[in-house]
Amino acid sequence: MPKKTFFNLSVSKRELIEAVAIDEFAANSYRGASISQIVAKAGIAKGSFYQYFVDKRDLYNHILSIVQTCKIEMVKDMTPPSSVMDTFGYLRWMIQVAVMFELKHPKLAKIEQDAFLENPLANESEPGEQEATDATVRFRDFLTQGIMHDDIAPWVDIDMAAFFLASVYHQIGQYLIARMADKANAIANGSVDIAFDPLTQDLFDNLMDLVEAGIAREPQIRKDYYSK
Amino acid sequence: MPKKTFFNLSVSKRELIEAVAIDEFAANSYRGASISQIVAKAGIAKGSFYQYFVDKRDLYNHILSIVQTCKIEMVKDMTPPSSVMDTFGYLRWMIQVAVMFELKHPKLAKIEQDAFLENPLANESEPGEQEATDATVRFRDFLTQGIMHDDIAPWVDIDMAAFFLASVYHQIGQYLIARMADKANAIANGSVDIAFDPLTQDLFDNLMDLVEAGIAREPQIRKDYYSK
Amino acid sequence: MPKKTFFNLSVSKRELIEAVAIDEFAANSYRGASISQIVAKAGIAKGSFYQYFVDKRDLYNHILSIVQTCKIEMVKDMTPPSSVMDTFGYLRWMIQVAVMFELKHPKLAKIEQDAFLENPLANESEPGEQEATDATVRFRDFLTQGIMHDDIAPWVDIDMAAFFLASVYHQIGQYLIARMADKANAIANGSVDIAFDPLTQDLFDNLMDLVEAGIAREPQIRKDYYSK
Amino acid sequence: MPKKTFFNLSVSKRELIEAVAIDEFAANSYRGASISQIVAKAGIAKGSFYQYFVDKRDLYNHILSIVQTCKIEMVKDMTPPSSVMDTFGYLRWMIQVAVMFELKHPKLAKIEQDAFLENPLANESEPGEQEATDATVRFRDFLTQGIMHDDIAPWVDIDMAAFFLASVYHQIGQYLIARMADKANAIANGSVDIAFDPLTQDLFDNLMDLVEAGIAREPQIRKDYYSK
DNA sequence: CATGAATGAGGGTTCATTCAT
DNA sequence: AATGAATGAACCCTCATTCAT
């Protein structure tokens, strides 16, 4: 955790440092990121840096928490009109959030992904810290709920399925954006709403079908589901 | 591509260098790997290294090609008893190969995964080099074939599905091995055959069901599938 | 000399700062001691430090004077029952005090030793400051008195002998404590009186004999040897 | 131990580096010595340094071994005319060597003293390395021999006496040189032989008497001796 | 008088790469 | 073809000290 001196800084300075750090970590991952570069770009003295943070890892953890906070706030902003959401609606919405996050904050998304891949089996949040926000954990909860609501098959190995979903969740954003290339800017700046652009929704439908119903050909099932 | 001086080396020396490089890249990723460490462990002169490879990246690319070669050879060795395999049998077999690869060559698997994540959208093989062997490409072929054989729904977005499968394919090995912890050694050294261990196959079944039929509850479908 | 602002501080705060500084100097010597560590542990502001002391050396000198004061007070407390003490009784008592000091205030002893070794020929006390309290000076006085009392041979080079005694005096404490290992705690907390523990006194006797009578065997032997 | 690359260097370069390091360690002790200063003064690149030595401590140990080697060689050169030397003759000669060492190689002597004081109870030489050369060990041997030859009183606690002698031995050189100030240069460059300068020998006599016979007044003995 | 942010030189160490032999 | 010494920029981090508030 950054030292309190960091939080005593003026907001503008603090945010400058954070922005510079985000650039650096996004571009070079943890290992490749350079404190020297960061302080140079932020226009602060080397010594000052170490009065704000105990070390490089401390800054990194701070940035990671910003990533989570930012994502959570985005989730709040994206709360769907209908608060009653069925199981798969919720799943689609989560993926949608992931894509929006990647779209609006590509650097933060990159950092998050790096962190996930650093050790994908570990829970990112420290024990005792606020709500567990790690995706794998959330998916585990989601699956448990889904089984209780009879939306998800009881034979599903929850632990594995959660890992499976998390893997897709952490990677698919990048892909979808590449596919939506021309639309990406429009969506990111809000001039197009991701939830209502038909072509984008087509892509989503297709992905969700993969996840929901699998790729096996079961026409009757699919039809039922989509005609609901 | 390594200089020709490298290929003039005795096989044993060449393989030593490669083995050391594999250790290093697996343990520290590209960025963290150290040429100094590699030459020290391989017992060659610093100068010699730069007579074999143009630079660090050159060596890395070479190791990457070894990874692919090794995987392909493993695939050949694992040709299933029945050469006629249906679409999903093939898919299960690919995942099985991925797990075996992770099990038998964890370092190569780690390197492969790192490379995939470095830029998951790029084709790993250099243009002009041998056939594209990247997983995404293979999955694209697989899906195309599957649709032609009427095993896969024609509405599936092949490009996205290939990326989707590749993501799972690259990550799931690590997870499955963690789950199979106690069995891992036995399988790796051949005293247990991954294709016949019932508990392991259960895990696989569960995963394949996620991939094949999705997680939606459609009991009648599933029953049909399993009674096949 | 600390600035007067330091002496305006509350006693508790002043003593806290001193205690922290003693820890630091004892553990790391002058050079290795860190102002940053000291202010952190003392819970004072960096700036405040430089309002109390002109610089690091200033603090160090202050601590040194504390060491001397503390030792002098211990000397007073240890005044032996019989105020009439012969020359060698006095010497033994001084060594005893040195050991007790090492035992009861190991950190102060460490600091004192460091300072002595930094330049053993210099008089520790600043010119103009209170009485010279340095051990070498005290030994010089002791020797002068001893000669006057006819206890010490007049041919002794007082200056050199004082240096000789000071050397032993500054180092022997550590050694004796190592030898008395199991007794050390008991003596330090007062449950064993160093002046009455027979085994400890044996060690002392042996040392004092070295110092008093030398290591040569018996006078007549000496004669033979020297008359050769 | 320095890397072999160091020993492949030209003698002149190697000795330059050693000389510079000796200057630095003598002037600043281990902790205060700066690798940056050393490489700057030696005119080599920072990186080169770390190709010669594994780290700062490695260089320091190397310098320490030079100190010992140098001292041993000096001992050989100073072999006294009569190879048959009695116990106390040997002791006097050891002290004489220590003084000569301090005189001829004041920097090495400073380094040795620092090392001794860093932890005076430890044996400097690594187990398994060549002969134990540490002074305390040599004194222990000396005392054991002395007792066997009936020159030293059997009641002497050998362990403590060895520590006692080592303390004096390590400190007294500095003092004697300060006393001999005007003679020092003449002795160091050989124009005056330390073994035959009467005033210097007086000082030695006085010291040796302290050590040998103690400071106790034994008029008859001393009288005889001094009237020789 | 207290504060604590700011400083930048310096600490030891590792890096990928070059080049004369 | 092989060597391995040389390089110096870059790494993360700590230092004693200053100064505006």
mmCIF file with all atom_site columns, C-alpha atoms in Angstrom, chain C residues 1-2 6 17-18 20-22 24-25 30 33-35 38-39 49 52-66:
data_model
loop_
_atom_site.group_PDB
_atom_site.id
_atom_site.type_symbol
_atom_site.label_atom_id
_atom_site.label_alt_id
_atom_site.label_comp_id
_atom_site.label_asym_id
_atom_site.label_entity_id
_atom_site.label_seq_id
_atom_site.pdbx_PDB_ins_code
_atom_site.Cartn_x
_atom_site.Cartn_y
_atom_site.Cartn_z
_atom_site.occupancy
_atom_site.B_iso_or_equiv
_atom_site.pdbx_formal_charge
_atom_site.auth_seq_id
_atom_site.auth_comp_id
_atom_site.auth_asym_id
_atom_site.auth_atom_id
_atom_site.pdbx_PDB_model_num
ATOM 1  C CA . MET C 1 1  ? 26.271 19.843 20.123 1.00 0.00 ? 1  MET C CA 1
ATOM 2  C CA . PRO C 1 2  ? 22.530 19.553 19.678 1.00 0.00 ? 2  PRO C CA 1
ATOM 3  C CA . PHE C 1 6  ? 16.440 19.738 21.337 1.00 0.00 ? 6  PHE C CA 1
ATOM 4  C CA . ILE C 1 17 ? 14.937 9.989  20.159 1.00 0.00 ? 17 ILE C CA 1
ATOM 5  C CA . GLU C 1 18 ? 18.063 9.114  22.050 1.00 0.00 ? 18 GLU C CA 1
ATOM 6  C CA . VAL C 1 20 ? 16.216 5.097  18.900 1.00 0.00 ? 20 VAL C CA 1
ATOM 7  C CA . ALA C 1 21 ? 19.525 6.641  17.912 1.00 0.00 ? 21 ALA C CA 1
ATOM 8  C CA . ILE C 1 22 ? 21.363 4.350  20.296 1.00 0.00 ? 22 ILE C CA 1
ATOM 9  C CA . GLU C 1 24 ? 20.664 2.510  15.289 1.00 0.00 ? 24 GLU C CA 1
ATOM 10 C CA . PHE C 1 25 ? 24.268 3.424  16.003 1.00 0.00 ? 25 PHE C CA 1
ATOM 11 C CA . TYR C 1 30 ? 28.238 5.579  12.535 1.00 0.00 ? 30 TYR C CA 1
ATOM 12 C CA . ALA C 1 33 ? 23.308 4.329  10.675 1.00 0.00 ? 33 ALA C CA 1
ATOM 13 C CA . SER C 1 34 ? 20.466 5.981  8.832  1.00 0.00 ? 34 SER C CA 1
ATOM 14 C CA . ILE C 1 35 ? 18.787 9.228  9.779  1.00 0.00 ? 35 ILE C CA 1
ATOM 15 C CA . ILE C 1 38 ? 15.940 7.017  13.172 1.00 0.00 ? 38 ILE C CA 1
ATOM 16 C CA . VAL C 1 39 ? 13.251 9.569  12.468 1.00 0.00 ? 39 VAL C CA 1
ATOM 17 C CA . PHE C 1 49 ? 15.544 16.240 13.258 1.00 0.00 ? 49 PHE C CA 1
ATOM 18 C CA . TYR C 1 52 ? 17.401 19.487 16.883 1.00 0.00 ? 52 TYR C CA 1
ATOM 19 C CA . PHE C 1 53 ? 20.764 18.531 15.449 1.00 0.00 ? 53 PHE C CA 1
ATOM 20 C CA . VAL C 1 54 ? 22.968 20.260 12.955 1.00 0.00 ? 54 VAL C CA 1
ATOM 21 C CA . ASP C 1 55 ? 23.726 17.002 11.222 1.00 0.00 ? 55 ASP C CA 1
ATOM 22 C CA . LYS C 1 56 ? 24.276 13.299 11.656 1.00 0.00 ? 56 LYS C CA 1
ATOM 23 C CA . ARG C 1 57 ? 27.629 13.780 13.327 1.00 0.00 ? 57 ARG C CA 1
ATOM 24 C CA . ASP C 1 58 ? 26.082 16.136 15.836 1.00 0.00 ? 58 ASP C CA 1
ATOM 25 C CA . LEU C 1 59 ? 23.638 13.488 16.950 1.00 0.00 ? 59 LEU C CA 1
ATOM 26 C CA . TYR C 1 60 ? 26.428 10.951 17.108 1.00 0.00 ? 60 TYR C CA 1
ATOM 27 C CA . ASN C 1 61 ? 28.523 13.129 19.362 1.00 0.00 ? 61 ASN C CA 1
ATOM 28 C CA . HIS C 1 62 ? 25.540 13.642 21.590 1.00 0.00 ? 62 HIS C CA 1
ATOM 29 C CA . ILE C 1 63 ? 25.008 9.911  21.884 1.00 0.00 ? 63 ILE C CA 1
ATOM 30 C CA . LEU C 1 64 ? 28.673 9.494  22.670 1.00 0.00 ? 64 LEU C CA 1
ATOM 31 C CA . SER C 1 65 ? 28.360 11.898 25.547 1.00 0.00 ? 65 SER C CA 1
ATOM 32 C CA . ILE C 1 66 ? 25.388 9.925  26.817 1.00 0.00 ? 66 ILE C CA 1
#
